[in-house]
Short mmCIF file of C-alpha atoms and ligand atoms in Angstrom, two decimals:
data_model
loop_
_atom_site.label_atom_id
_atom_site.label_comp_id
_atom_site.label_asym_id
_atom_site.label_seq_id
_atom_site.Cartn_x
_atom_site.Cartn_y
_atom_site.Cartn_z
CA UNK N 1 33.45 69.01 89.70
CA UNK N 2 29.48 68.75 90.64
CA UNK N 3 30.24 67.05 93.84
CA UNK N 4 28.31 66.95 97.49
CA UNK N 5 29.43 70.80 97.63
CA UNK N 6 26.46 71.95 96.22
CA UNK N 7 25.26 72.36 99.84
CA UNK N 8 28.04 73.73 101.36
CA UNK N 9 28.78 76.59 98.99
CA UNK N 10 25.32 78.56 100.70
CA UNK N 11 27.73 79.15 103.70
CA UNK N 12 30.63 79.70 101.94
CA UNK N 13 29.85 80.98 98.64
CA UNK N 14 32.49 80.40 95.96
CA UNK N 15 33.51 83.21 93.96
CA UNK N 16 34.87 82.99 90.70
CA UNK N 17 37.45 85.22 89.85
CA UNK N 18 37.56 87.49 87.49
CA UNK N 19 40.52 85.39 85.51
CA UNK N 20 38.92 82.13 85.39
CA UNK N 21 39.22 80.89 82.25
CA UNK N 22 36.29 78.41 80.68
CA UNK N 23 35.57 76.06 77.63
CA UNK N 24 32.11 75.78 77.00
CA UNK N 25 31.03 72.99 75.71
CA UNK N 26 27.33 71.67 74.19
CA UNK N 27 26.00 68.53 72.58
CA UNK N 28 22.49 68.96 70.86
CA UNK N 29 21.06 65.66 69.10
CA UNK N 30 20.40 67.66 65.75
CA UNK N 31 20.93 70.66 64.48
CA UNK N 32 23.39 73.27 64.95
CA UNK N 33 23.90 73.86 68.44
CA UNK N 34 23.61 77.49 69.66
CA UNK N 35 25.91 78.45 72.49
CA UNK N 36 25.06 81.88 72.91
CA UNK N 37 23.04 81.71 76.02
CA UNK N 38 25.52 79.21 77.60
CA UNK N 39 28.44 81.97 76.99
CA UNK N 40 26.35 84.86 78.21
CA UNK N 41 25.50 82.82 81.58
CA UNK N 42 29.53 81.66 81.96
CA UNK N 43 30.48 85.62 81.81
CA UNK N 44 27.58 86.62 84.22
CA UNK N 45 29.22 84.17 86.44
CA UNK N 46 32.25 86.09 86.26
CA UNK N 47 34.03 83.64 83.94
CA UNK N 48 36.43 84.23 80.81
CA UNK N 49 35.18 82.25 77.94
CA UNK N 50 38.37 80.82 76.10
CA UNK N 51 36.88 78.86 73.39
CA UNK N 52 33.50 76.84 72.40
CA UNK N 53 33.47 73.22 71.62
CA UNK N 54 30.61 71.36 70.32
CA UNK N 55 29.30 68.27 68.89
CA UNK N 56 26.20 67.31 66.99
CA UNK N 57 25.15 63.72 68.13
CA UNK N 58 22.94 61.67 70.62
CA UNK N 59 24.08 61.75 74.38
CA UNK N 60 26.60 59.51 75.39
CA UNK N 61 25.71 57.90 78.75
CA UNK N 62 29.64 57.83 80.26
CA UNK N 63 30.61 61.09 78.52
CA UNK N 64 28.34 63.28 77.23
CA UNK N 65 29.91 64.17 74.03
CA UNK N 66 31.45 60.86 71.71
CA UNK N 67 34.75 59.35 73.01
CA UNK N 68 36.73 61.03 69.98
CA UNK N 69 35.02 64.63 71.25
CA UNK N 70 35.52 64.29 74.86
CA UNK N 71 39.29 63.46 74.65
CA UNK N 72 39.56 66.41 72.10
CA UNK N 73 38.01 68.28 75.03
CA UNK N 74 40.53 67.53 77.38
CA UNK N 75 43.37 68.68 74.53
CA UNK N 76 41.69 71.82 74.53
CA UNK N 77 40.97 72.65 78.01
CA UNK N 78 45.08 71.69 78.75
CA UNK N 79 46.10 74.21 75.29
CA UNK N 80 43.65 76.98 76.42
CA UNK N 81 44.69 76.61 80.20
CA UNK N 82 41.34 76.64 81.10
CA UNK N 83 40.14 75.58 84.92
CA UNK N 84 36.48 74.90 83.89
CA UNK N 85 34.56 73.06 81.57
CA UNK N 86 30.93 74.58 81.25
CA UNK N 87 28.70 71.88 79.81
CA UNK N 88 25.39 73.56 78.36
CA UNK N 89 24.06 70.16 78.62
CA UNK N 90 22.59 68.97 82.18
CA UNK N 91 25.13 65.86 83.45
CA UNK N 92 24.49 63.06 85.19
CA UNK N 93 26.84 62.13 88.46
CA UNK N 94 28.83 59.45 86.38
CA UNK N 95 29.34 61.53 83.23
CA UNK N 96 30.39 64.58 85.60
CA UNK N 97 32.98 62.10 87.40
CA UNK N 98 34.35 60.23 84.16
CA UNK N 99 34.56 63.76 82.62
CA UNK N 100 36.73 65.05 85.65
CA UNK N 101 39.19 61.66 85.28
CA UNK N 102 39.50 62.51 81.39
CA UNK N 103 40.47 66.26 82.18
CA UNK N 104 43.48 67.68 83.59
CA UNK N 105 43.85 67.53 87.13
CA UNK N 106 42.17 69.90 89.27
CA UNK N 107 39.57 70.99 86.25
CA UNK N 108 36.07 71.57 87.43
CA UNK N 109 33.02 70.08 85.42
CA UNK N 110 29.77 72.21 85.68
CA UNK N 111 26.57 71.59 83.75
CA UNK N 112 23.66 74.50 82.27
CA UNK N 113 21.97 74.17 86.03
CA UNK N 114 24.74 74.25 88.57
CA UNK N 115 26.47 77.00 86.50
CA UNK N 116 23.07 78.78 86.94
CA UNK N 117 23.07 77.88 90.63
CA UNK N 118 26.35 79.29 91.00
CA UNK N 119 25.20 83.08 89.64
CA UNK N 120 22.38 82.03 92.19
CA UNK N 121 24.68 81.77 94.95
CA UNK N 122 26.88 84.98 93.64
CA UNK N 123 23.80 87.25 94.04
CA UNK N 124 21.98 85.90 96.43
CA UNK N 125 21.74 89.02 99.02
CA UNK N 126 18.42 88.77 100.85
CA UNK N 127 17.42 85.90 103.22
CA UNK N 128 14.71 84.81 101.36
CA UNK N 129 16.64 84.62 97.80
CA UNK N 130 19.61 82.53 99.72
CA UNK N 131 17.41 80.56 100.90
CA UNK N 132 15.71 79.53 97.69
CA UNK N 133 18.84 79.26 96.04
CA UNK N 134 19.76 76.47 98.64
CA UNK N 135 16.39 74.90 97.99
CA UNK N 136 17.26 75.37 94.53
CA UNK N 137 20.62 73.61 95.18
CA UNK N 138 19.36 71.04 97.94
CA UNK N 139 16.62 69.92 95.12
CA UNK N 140 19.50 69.90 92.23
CA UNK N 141 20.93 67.38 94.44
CA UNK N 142 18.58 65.13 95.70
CA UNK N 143 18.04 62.81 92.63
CA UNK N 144 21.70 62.84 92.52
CA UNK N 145 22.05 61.46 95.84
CA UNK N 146 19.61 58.91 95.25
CA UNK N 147 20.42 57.73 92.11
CA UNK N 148 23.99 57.57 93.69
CA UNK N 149 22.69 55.14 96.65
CA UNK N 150 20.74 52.93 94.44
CA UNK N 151 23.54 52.51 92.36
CA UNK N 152 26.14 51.52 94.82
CA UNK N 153 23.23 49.12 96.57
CA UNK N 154 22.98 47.56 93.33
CA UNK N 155 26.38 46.96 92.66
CA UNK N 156 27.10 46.46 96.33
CA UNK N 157 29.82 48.55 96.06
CA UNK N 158 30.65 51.25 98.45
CA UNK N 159 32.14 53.99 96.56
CA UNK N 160 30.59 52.67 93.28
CA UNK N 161 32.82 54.67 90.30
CA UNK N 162 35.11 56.81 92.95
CA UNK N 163 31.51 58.77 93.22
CA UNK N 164 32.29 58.66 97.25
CA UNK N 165 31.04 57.11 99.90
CA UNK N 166 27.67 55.21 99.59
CA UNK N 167 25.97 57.13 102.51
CA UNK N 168 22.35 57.17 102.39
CA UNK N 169 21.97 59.28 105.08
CA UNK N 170 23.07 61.96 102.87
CA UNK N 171 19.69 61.52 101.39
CA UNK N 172 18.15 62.09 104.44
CA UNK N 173 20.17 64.80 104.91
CA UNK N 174 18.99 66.73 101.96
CA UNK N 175 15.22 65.75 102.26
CA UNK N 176 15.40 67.02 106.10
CA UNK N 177 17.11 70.48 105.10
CA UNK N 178 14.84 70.70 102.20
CA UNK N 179 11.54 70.55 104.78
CA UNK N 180 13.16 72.73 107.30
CA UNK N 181 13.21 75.35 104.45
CA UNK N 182 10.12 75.06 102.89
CA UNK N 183 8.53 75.83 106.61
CA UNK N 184 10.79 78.96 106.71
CA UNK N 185 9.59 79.89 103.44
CA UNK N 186 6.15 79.45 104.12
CA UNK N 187 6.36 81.68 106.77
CA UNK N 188 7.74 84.38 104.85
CA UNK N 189 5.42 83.76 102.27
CA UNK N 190 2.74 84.17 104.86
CA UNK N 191 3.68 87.56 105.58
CA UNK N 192 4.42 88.78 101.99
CA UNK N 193 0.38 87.80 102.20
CA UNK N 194 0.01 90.13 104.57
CA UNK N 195 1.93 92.86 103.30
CA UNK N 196 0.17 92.69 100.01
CA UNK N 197 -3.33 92.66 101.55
CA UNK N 198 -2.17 95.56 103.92
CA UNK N 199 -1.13 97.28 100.72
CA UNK N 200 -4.37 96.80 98.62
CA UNK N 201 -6.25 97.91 101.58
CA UNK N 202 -4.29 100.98 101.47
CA UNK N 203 -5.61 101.51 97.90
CA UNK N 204 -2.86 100.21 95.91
CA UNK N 205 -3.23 98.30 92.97
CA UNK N 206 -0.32 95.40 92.96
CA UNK N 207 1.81 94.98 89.49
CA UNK N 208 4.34 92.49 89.04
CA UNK N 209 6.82 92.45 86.29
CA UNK N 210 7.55 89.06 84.85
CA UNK N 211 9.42 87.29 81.98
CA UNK N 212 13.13 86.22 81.21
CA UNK N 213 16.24 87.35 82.93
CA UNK N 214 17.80 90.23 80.73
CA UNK N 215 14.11 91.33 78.96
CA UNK N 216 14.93 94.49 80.81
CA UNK N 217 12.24 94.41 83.80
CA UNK N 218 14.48 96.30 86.40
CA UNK N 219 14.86 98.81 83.71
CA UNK N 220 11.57 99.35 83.13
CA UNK N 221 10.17 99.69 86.88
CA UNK N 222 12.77 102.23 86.99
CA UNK N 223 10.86 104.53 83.96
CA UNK N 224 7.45 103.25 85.70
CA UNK N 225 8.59 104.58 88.79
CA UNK N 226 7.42 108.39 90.32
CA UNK N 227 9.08 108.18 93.47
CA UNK N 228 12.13 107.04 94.89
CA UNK N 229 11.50 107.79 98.65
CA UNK N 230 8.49 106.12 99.62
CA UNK N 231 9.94 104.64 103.21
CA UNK N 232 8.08 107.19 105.24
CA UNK N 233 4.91 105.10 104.79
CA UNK N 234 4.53 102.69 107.43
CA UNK N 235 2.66 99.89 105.73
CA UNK N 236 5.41 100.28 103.09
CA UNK N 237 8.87 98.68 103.52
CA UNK N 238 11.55 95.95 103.43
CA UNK N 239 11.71 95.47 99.41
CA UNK N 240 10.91 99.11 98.70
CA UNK N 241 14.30 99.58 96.65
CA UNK N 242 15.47 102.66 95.13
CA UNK N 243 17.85 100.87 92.79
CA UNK N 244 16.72 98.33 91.03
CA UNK N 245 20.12 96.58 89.16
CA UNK N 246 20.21 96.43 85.66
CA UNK N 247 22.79 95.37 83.68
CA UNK N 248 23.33 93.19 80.54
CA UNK N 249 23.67 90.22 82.74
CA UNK N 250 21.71 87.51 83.42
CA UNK N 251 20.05 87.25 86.65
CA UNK N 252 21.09 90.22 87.94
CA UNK N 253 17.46 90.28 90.36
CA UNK N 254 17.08 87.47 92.36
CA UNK N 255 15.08 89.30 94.99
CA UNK N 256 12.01 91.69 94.64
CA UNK N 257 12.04 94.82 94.64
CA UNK N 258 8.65 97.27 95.21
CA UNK N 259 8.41 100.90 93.58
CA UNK N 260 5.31 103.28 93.80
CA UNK N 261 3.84 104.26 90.30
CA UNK N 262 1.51 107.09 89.44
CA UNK N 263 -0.94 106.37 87.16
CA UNK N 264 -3.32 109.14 87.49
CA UNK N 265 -6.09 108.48 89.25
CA UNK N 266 -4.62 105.27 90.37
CA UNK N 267 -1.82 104.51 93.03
CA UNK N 268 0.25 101.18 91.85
CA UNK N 269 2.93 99.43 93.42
CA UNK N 270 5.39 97.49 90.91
CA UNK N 271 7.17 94.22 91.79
CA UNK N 272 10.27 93.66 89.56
CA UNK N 273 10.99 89.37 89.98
CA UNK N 274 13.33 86.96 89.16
CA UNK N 275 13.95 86.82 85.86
CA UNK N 276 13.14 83.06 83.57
CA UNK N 277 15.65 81.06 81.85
CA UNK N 278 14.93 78.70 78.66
CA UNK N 279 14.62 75.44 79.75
CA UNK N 280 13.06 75.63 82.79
CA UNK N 281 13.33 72.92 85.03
CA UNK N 282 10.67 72.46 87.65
CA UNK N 283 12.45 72.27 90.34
CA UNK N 284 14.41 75.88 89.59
CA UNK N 285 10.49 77.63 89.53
CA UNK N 286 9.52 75.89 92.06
CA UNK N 287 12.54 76.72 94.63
CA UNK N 288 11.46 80.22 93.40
CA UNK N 289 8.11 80.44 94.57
CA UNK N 290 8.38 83.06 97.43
CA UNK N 291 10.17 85.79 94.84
CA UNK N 292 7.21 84.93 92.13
CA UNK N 293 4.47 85.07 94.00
CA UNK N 294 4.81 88.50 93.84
CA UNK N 295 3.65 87.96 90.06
CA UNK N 296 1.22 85.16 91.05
CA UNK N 297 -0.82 87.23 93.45
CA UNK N 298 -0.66 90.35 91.52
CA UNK N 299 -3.90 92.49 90.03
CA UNK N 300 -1.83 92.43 86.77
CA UNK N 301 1.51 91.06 85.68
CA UNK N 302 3.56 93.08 82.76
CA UNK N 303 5.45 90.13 80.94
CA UNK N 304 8.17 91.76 79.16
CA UNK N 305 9.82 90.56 76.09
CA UNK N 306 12.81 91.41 74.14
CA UNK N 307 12.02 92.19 71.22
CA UNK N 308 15.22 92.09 69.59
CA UNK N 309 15.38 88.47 69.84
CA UNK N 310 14.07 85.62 66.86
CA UNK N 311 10.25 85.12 66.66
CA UNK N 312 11.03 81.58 67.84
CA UNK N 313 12.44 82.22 70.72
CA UNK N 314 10.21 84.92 71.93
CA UNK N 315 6.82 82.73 70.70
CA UNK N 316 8.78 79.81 73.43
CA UNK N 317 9.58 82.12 76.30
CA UNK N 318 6.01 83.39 76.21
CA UNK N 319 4.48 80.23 75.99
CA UNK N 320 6.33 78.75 79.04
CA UNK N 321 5.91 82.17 80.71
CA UNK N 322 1.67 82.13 80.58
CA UNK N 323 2.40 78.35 81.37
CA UNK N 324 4.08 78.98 84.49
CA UNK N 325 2.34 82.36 85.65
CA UNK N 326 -1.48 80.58 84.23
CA UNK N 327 -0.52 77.56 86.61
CA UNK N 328 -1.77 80.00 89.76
CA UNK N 329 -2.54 83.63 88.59
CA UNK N 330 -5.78 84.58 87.14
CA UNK N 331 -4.74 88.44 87.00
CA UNK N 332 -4.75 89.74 83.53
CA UNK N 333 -1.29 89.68 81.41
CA UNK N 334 -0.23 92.40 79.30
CA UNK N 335 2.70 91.92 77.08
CA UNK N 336 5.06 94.30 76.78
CA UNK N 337 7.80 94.09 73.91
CA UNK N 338 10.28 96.07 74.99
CA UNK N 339 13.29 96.80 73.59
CA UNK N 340 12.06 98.87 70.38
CA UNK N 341 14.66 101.25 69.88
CA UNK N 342 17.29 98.37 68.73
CA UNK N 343 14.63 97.52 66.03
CA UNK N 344 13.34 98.99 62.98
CA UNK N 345 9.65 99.88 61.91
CA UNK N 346 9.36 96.98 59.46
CA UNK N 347 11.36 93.94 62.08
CA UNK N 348 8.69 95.54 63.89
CA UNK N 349 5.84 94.94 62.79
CA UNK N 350 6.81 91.80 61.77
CA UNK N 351 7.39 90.30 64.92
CA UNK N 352 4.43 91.64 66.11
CA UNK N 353 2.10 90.00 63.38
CA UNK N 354 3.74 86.92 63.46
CA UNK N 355 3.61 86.71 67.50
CA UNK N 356 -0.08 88.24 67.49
CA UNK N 357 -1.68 85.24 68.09
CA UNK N 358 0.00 84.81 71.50
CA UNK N 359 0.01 88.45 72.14
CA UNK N 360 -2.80 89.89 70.46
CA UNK N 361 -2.32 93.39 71.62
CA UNK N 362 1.17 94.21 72.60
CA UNK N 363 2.38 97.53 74.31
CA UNK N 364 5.61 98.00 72.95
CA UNK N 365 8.08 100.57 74.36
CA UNK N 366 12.00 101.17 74.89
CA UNK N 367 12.46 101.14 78.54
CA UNK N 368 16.07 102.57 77.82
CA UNK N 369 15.10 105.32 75.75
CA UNK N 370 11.88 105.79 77.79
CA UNK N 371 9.76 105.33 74.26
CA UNK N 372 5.51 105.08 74.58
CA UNK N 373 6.14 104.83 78.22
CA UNK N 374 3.50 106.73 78.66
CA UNK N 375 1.50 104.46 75.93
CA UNK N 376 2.45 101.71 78.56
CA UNK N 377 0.94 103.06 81.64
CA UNK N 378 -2.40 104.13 79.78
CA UNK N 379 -2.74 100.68 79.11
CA UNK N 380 -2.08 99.24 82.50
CA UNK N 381 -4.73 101.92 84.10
CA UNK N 382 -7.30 100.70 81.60
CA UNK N 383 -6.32 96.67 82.44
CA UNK N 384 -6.63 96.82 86.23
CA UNK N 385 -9.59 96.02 87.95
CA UNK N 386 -12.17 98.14 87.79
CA UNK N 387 -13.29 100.22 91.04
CA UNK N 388 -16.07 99.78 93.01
CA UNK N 389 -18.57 102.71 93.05
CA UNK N 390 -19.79 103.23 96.87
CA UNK N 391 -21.93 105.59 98.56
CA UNK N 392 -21.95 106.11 101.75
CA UNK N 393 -24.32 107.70 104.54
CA UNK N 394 -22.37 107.96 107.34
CA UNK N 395 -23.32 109.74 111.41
CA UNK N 396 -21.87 112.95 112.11
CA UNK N 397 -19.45 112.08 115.09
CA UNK N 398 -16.27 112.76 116.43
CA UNK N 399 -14.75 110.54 114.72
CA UNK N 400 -16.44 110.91 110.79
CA UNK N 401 -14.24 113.51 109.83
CA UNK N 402 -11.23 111.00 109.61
CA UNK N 403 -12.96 108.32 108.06
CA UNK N 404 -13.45 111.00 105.57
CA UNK N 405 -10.33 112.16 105.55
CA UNK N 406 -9.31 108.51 105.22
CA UNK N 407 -11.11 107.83 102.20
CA UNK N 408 -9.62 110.90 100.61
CA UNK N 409 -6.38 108.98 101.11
CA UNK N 410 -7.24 105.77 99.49
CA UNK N 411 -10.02 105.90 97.18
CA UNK N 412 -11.00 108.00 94.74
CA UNK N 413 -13.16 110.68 96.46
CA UNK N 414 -16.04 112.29 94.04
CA UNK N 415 -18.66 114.20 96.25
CA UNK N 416 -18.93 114.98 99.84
CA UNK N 417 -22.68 116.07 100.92
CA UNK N 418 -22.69 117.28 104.91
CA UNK N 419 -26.38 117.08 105.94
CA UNK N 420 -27.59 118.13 109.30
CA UNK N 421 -26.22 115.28 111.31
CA UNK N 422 -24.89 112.96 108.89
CA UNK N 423 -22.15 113.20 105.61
CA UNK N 424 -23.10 111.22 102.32
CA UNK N 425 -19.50 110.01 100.08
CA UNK N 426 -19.59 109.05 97.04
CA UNK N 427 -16.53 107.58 95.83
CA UNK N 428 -14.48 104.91 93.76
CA UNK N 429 -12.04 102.03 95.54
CA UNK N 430 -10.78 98.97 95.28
CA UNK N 431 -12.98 96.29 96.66
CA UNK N 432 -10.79 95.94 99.57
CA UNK N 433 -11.47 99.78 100.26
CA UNK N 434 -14.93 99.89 99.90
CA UNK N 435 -15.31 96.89 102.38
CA UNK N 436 -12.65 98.80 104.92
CA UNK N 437 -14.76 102.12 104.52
CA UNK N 438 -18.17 100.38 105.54
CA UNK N 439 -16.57 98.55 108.49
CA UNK N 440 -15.59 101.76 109.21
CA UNK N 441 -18.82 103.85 108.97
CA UNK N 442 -20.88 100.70 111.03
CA UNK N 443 -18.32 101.46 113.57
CA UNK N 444 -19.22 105.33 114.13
CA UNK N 445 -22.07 105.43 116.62
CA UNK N 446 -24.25 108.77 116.32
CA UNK N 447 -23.84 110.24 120.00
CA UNK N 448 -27.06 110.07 121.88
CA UNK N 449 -29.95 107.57 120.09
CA UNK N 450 -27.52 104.52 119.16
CA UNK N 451 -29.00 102.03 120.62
N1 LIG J 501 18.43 98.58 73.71
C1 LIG J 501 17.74 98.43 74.83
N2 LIG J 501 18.29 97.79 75.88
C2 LIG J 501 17.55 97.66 77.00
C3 LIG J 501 16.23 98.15 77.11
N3 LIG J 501 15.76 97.85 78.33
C4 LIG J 501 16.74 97.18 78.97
N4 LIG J 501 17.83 97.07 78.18
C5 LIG J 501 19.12 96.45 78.51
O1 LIG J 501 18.94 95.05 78.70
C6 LIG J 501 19.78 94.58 79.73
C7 LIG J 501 18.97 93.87 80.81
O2 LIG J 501 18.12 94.79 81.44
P1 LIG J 501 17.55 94.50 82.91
O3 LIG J 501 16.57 95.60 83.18
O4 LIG J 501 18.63 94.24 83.86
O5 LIG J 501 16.79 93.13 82.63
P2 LIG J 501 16.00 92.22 83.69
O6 LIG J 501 14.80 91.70 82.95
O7 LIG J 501 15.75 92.98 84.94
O8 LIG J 501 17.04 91.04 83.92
P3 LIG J 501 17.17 90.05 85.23
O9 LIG J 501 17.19 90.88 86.45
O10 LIG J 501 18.44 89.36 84.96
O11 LIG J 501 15.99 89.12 85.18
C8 LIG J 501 20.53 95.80 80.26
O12 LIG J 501 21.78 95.86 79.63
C9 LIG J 501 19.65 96.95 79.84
O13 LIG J 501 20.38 98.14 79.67
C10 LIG J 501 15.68 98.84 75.96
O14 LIG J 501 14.55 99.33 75.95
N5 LIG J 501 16.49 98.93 74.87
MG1 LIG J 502 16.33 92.60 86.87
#
């Protein structure tokens, strides 16, 4: 049952076992409702989906489903000898509780969100991803608690509905965790900054890979990557992964992970992130916001697509995608529909026309097969930033040759002129570069007339 453990399971993290045995269960007010992503989360949690139930009318405040549908429920979850009911629908405290007193003893109640919490909590490896999956929890939990302490005020009831003790310092509680990680998270985010302005200054150009969980990002920075040892570089570390996961699961990155890509005659580093989910509540991106800045502050985020899924439901996920990345990021987007080889020329080109307004010009590739890969990285060369062309007339000192030797390392070195006393580049870098290079060449004092 949804219950004040929410907190405690960061320290303790629940596993499920492998035989855990679930009913999923959905409501929608109209309409057929559609289970599939519900039954794909509840088996990347690790559970064993033993049947679907589902009912097509408005919420019920106590229950959820209708009366009738609820008790069927609990027939169900007793003949499947199920532990868990897995609500696709979020639950308030009271219908979580009455739901529990309906079931069979000892039968947990989980809604869309804490299920998703829970894969959270499974994968969680880094610091930084436990800690926003706590937020993620702590901020789950927080309306909870209050509408918990207003209730029991109200009724003047301690323990209004069996829903525990009315405590309203476990408001506090929450709201003082949640501020003492936010500051921790701020400080990591301050030197992610860093790292990334370190990196740019080193000539990179920063990529981020965005879009849902399971639109095969990790498997694409893996094609997009050249080289799997790139630890030997100083400025270069931490999240510079050699194996990015990827499996048909959802969520399997909750953390980032950096890979070098060549791209000619540009150097790019490539962010895989946290994957989106449909029905994105706030509070999830937000609790996120360490992992995505990776895609906010990037020179260009990739927002990948699967393409074998219904024109609907890409033409949503892309609109809440540029939503959420437009909110803060003013890098370019390229979309990327991926997937290709599990479609056919003319589902194709279909999708494409009828998504081209949203996606005017698509790269589309198979990051499995490895398909227009090649198309793909053309495309992201040609959408970075432009250099900046520079020339520069520089003193013939001690020290010019490795400022030379320097910009031959990150920027794009066309012409080197010695002169008598002095050496003239011309070259191509990144803004950051070129502003490095002239600090740089101010700093070189010719040996006897500076003055
Ligand atoms: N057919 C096909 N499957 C693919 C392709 N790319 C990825 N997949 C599969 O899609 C599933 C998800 O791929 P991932 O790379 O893990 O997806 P992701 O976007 O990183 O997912 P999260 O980390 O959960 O956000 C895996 O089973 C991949 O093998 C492709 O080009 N074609
Ligand atoms: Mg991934």
């Amino acid at each position: 049952m949804v219950k004040e453990g929410l907190l405690a399971r960061t320290e303790e993290t629940t596993r499920v076992s492998a035989t855990d045995r679930a009913v999923v269960a959905k409501r929608a007010d109209a309409g057929e409702p559609d289970t599939e992503e519900i039954e794909h989360l509840a088996r990347s949690a690790g559970y064993e989906v033993a049947t679907v139930l589902t009912q097509t009318r408005p919420e019920d405040s106590a229950l959820e489903f209708g009366e009738g549908k609820a008790e069927e429920l609990a027939r169900v979850v007793e003949r499947e000898d199920a532990d868990t009911v897995l609500f696709d629908n979020e639950l308030g405290p009271y219908q979580t509780y009455n739901l529990g007193q309906l079931l069979p003893e000892g039968v947990e109640v989980h809604d869309r969100f804490t299920l998703i919490l829970e894969i959270f909590g499974q994968r969680a490896e880094t610091r930084t991803a436990q800690l926003q999956v706590e937020l993620a929890e702590l901020r789950y939990e927080l309306p909870r608690a209050e509408a918990k302490t207003s209730l029991a005020k109200r009724e003047e009831h301690p323990g209004f509905m069996g829903l525990g003790e009315y405590d309203e310092s476990r408001e506090q509680d929450i709201k003082s965790r949640i501020s003492r990680i936010r500051d921790e998270l701020d400080q990591i985010e301050q030197t992610e900054q860093h790292r990334r302005e370190q990196r740019r200054e080193s000539g990179f150009d920063l990529v981020a890979l965005a879009g849902y969980t399971n639109a095969g990002k990790s498997t694409l920075l893996r094609r997009l990557a050249t080289e799997l040892d790139v630890d030997e570089n100083e400025a270069l570390h931490d999240d510079l992964d050699a194996t990015a996961k990827s499996e048909d699961q959802l969520f399997t990155t909750l953390g980032t992970t950096t890979r070098r890509a060549d791209l000619g005659d540009r150097e790019a580093l490539i962010t895989d992130t946290v994957g989106f989910i449909s029905n994105l509540p706030h509070w999830l991106v937000e609790s996120f916001k360490s992992t995505l800045d990776a895609a906010y502050r990037a020179d260009l985020v990739l927002l990948v697509v699967d393409v074998t899924e219904s024109v609907e439901s890409i033409r949503e996920k892309l609109v809440t995608s540029h939503d959420v990345l437009h909110e803060r990021n003013e890098a370019p987007i390229v979309t990327v529909l991926n997937k290709i080889d599990d479609v056919d020329e003319e589902e194709l080109a279909r999708k494409r026309e009828a998504l081209s307004a949203l996606a005017p010009h698509p790269v589309v590739v198979s990051a499995k097969e490895g398909q227009r890969v090649e198309a793909l990285r053309e495309r992201i060369r040609a959408a970075l930033p432009p250099l900046e062309e520079e020339r520069l007339v520089m003193p013939m000192t001690d020290d010019t040759m490795s400022v030379v030797s320097w910009l031959h390392d990150n920027a794009r070195v066309e012409d080197v002129t010695y002169g008598d006393d002095d050496v003239l580049v011309e070259f191509a870098a990144r803004p950051a570069v070129v502003e490095q290079s002239r600090s740089k060449a101010a700093g070189l004092s010719p040996p006897a007339e500076s003055a």
